Short mmCIF file of C-alpha atoms and ligand atoms in Angstrom, two decimals:
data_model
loop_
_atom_site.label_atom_id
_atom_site.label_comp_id
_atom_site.label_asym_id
_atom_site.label_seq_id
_atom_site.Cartn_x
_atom_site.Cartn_y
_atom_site.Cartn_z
CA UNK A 50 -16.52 56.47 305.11
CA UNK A 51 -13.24 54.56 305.50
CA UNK A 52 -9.67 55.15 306.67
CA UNK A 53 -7.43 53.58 303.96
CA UNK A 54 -4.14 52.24 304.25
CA UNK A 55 -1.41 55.01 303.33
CA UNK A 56 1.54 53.09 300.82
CA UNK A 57 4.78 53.98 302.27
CA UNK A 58 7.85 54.89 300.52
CA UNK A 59 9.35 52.85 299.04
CA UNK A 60 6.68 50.52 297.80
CA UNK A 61 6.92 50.73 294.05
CA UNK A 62 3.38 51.57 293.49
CA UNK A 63 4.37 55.31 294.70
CA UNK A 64 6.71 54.88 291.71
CA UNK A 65 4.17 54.35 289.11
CA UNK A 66 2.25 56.35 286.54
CA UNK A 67 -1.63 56.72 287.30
CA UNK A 68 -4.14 56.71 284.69
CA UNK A 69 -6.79 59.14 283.80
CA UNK A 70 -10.31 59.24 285.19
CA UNK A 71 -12.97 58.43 282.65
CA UNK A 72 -15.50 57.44 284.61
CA UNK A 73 -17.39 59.79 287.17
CA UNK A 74 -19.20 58.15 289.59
CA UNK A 75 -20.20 57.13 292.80
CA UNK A 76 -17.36 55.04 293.40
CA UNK A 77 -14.91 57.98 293.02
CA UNK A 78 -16.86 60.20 295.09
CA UNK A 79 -16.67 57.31 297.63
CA UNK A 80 -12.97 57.20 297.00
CA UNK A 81 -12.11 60.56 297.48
CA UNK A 82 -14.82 61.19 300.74
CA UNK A 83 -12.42 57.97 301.74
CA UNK A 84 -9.28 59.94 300.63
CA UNK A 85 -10.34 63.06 302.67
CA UNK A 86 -10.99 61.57 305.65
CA UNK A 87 -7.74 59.50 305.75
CA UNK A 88 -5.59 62.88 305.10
CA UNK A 89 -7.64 64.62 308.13
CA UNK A 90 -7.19 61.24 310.12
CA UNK A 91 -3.39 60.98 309.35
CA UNK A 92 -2.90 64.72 309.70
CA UNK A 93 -1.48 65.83 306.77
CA UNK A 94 -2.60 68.71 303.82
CA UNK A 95 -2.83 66.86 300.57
CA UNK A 96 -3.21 62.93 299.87
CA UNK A 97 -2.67 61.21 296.14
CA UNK A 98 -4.83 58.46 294.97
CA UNK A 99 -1.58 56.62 294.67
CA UNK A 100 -0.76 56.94 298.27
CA UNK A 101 -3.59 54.94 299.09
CA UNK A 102 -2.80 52.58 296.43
CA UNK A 103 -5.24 53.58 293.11
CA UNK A 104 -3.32 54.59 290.31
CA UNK A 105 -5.87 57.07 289.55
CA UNK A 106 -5.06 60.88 288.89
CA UNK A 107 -7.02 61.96 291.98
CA UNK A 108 -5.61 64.06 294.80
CA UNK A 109 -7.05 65.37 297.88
CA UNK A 110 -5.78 68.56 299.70
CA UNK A 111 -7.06 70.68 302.49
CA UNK A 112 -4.23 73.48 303.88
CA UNK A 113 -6.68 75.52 305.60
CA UNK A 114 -6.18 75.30 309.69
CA UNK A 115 -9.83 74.79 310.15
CA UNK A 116 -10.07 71.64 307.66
CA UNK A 117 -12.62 73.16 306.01
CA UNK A 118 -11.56 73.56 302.82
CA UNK A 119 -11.42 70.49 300.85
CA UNK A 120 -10.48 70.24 297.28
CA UNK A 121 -10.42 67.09 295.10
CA UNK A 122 -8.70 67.53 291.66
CA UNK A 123 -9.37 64.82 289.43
CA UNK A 124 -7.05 64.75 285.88
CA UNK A 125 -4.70 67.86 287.12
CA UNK A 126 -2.51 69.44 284.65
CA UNK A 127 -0.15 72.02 285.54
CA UNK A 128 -0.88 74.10 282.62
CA UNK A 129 1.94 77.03 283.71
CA UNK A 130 4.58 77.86 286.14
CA UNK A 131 6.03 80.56 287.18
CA UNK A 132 10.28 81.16 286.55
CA UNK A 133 10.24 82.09 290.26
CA UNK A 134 11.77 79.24 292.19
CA UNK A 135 10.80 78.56 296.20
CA UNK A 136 12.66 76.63 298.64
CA UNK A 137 10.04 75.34 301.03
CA UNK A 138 10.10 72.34 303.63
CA UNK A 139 8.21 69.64 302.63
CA UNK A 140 7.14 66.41 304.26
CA UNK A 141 4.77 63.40 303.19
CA UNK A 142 2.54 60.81 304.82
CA UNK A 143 4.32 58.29 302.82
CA UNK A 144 7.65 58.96 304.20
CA UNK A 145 6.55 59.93 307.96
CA UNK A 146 8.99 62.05 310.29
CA UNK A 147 11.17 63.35 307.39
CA UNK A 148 11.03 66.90 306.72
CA UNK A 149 13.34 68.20 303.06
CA UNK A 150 13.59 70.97 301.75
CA UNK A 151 12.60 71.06 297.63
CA UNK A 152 12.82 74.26 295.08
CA UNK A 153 10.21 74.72 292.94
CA UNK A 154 8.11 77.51 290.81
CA UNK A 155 6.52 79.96 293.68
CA UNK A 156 3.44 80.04 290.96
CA UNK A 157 1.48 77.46 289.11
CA UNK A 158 -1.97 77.35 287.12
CA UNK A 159 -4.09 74.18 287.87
CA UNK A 160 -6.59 72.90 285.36
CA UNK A 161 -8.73 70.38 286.98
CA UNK A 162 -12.09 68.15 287.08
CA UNK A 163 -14.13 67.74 289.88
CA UNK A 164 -15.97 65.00 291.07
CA UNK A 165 -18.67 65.72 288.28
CA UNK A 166 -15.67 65.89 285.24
CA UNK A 167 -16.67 69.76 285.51
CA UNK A 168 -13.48 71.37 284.34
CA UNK A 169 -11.99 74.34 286.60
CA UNK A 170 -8.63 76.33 287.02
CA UNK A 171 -6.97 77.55 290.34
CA UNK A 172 -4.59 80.06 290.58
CA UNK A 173 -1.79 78.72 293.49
CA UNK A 174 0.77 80.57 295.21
CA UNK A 175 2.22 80.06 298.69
CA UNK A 176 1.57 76.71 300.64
CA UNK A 177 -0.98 75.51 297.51
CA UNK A 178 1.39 75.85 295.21
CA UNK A 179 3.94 73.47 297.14
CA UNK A 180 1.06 71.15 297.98
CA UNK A 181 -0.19 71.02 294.34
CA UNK A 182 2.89 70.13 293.07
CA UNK A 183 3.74 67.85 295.77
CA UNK A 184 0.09 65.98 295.00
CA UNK A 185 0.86 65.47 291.40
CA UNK A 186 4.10 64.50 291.48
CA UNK A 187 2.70 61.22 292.96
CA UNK A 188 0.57 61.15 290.13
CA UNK A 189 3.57 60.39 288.10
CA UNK A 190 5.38 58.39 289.98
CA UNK A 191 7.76 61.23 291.84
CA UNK A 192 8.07 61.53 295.67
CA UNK A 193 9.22 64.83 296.95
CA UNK A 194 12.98 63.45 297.96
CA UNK A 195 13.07 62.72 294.32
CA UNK A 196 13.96 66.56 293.99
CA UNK A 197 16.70 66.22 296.02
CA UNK A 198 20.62 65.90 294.33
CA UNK A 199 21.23 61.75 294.62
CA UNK A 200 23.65 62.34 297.87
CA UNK A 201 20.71 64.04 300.01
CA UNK A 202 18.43 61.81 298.64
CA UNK A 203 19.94 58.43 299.74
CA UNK A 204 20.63 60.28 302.87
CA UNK A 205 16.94 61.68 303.63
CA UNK A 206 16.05 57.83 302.73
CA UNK A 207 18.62 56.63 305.05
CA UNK A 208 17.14 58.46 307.68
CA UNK A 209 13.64 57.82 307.05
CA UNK A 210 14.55 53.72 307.14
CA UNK A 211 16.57 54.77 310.54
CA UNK A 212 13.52 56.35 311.89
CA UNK A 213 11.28 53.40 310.81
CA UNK A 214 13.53 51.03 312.96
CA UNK A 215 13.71 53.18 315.65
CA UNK A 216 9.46 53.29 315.67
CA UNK A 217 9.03 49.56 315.30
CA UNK A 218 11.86 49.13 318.54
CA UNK A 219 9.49 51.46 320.35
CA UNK A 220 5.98 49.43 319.59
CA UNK A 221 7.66 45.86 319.98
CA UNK A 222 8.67 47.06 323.80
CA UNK A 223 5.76 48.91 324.29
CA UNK A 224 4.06 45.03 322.95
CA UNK A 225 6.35 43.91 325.67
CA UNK A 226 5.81 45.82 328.43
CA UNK A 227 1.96 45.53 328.52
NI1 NI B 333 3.30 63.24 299.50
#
């Protein structure tokens, strides 16, 4: 098992399309065990193969408090949603420290493989349903302050590149000081 690097925004590779899985094997298990262990690490509830630069549709995602319920969803569809919309607070361990809130359908369908190419469905509502759609957004190329009208956007990234600056001040003196 490995940490892995997490991409941060905005490197364009969070901006690109992944491709499919075809190929199920010991590599991707190794990949997402890697994936899974990096989210825990980090902490955070959900990790995209694309954060951790493979532009593979793969994403990781744990929300229970315990961290014992991991699932991987390789080649996930949204396959419906519901017309109910809910504004939740989101965050992303691409763009650390910056907390927006997004609207989206309260309920979606998943269709999914797992790390076999065994096809199953989940049923999301609540936290998994943010955290699915979060995770596949990245998938396509769409980070979650992409929901955001252009004004809040370039003001959520303003802050996040604020923040950033602020963090590497901190390290250099802390460098510094030692
Ligand atoms: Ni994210």
């Amino acid at each position: 098992m490995a940490l892995l690097p997490i991409v941060q925004y905005p490197d364009p590779r969070l901006a690109a399309k992944a491709e499919p899985v075809v190929v199920f094997d010991d590599a991707l298990r190794q990949l997402a065990a890697d994936m899974a262990e990096t989210m825990y690490e980090a902490p955070g509830v959900g990790l995209a193969a694309t954060q951790v630069g493979k532009l593979i549709r793969m994403v990781v995602i744990d929300i229970s408090e315990e961290k014992n319920d991991l699932h991987v969803l390789v080649n996930p569809e949204i396959t419906s949603r519901s017309e109910e919309i809910k504004e939740c607070e989101e965050g992303c361990l691409s763009l650390p420290g910056l907390y927006e809130k997004v609207k989206r359908p309260s309920f979606v369908t998943v269709k999914a493989q797992d790390l076999k190419g065994e096809f199953f469905e989940m049923q999301c509502d609540e936290l998994m349903s943010v955290c699915v759609q979060h995770e596949l957004d990245h998938l396509d190329g769409i980070v979650f302050i992409d929901h955001l009208s252009q004004l809040k956007k370039s003001r959520a990234a303003a802050k996040l590149a604020k923040r950033r600056k602020e963090k590497a001040r901190e390290e250099k003196a802390k460098r510094e000081n030692r």
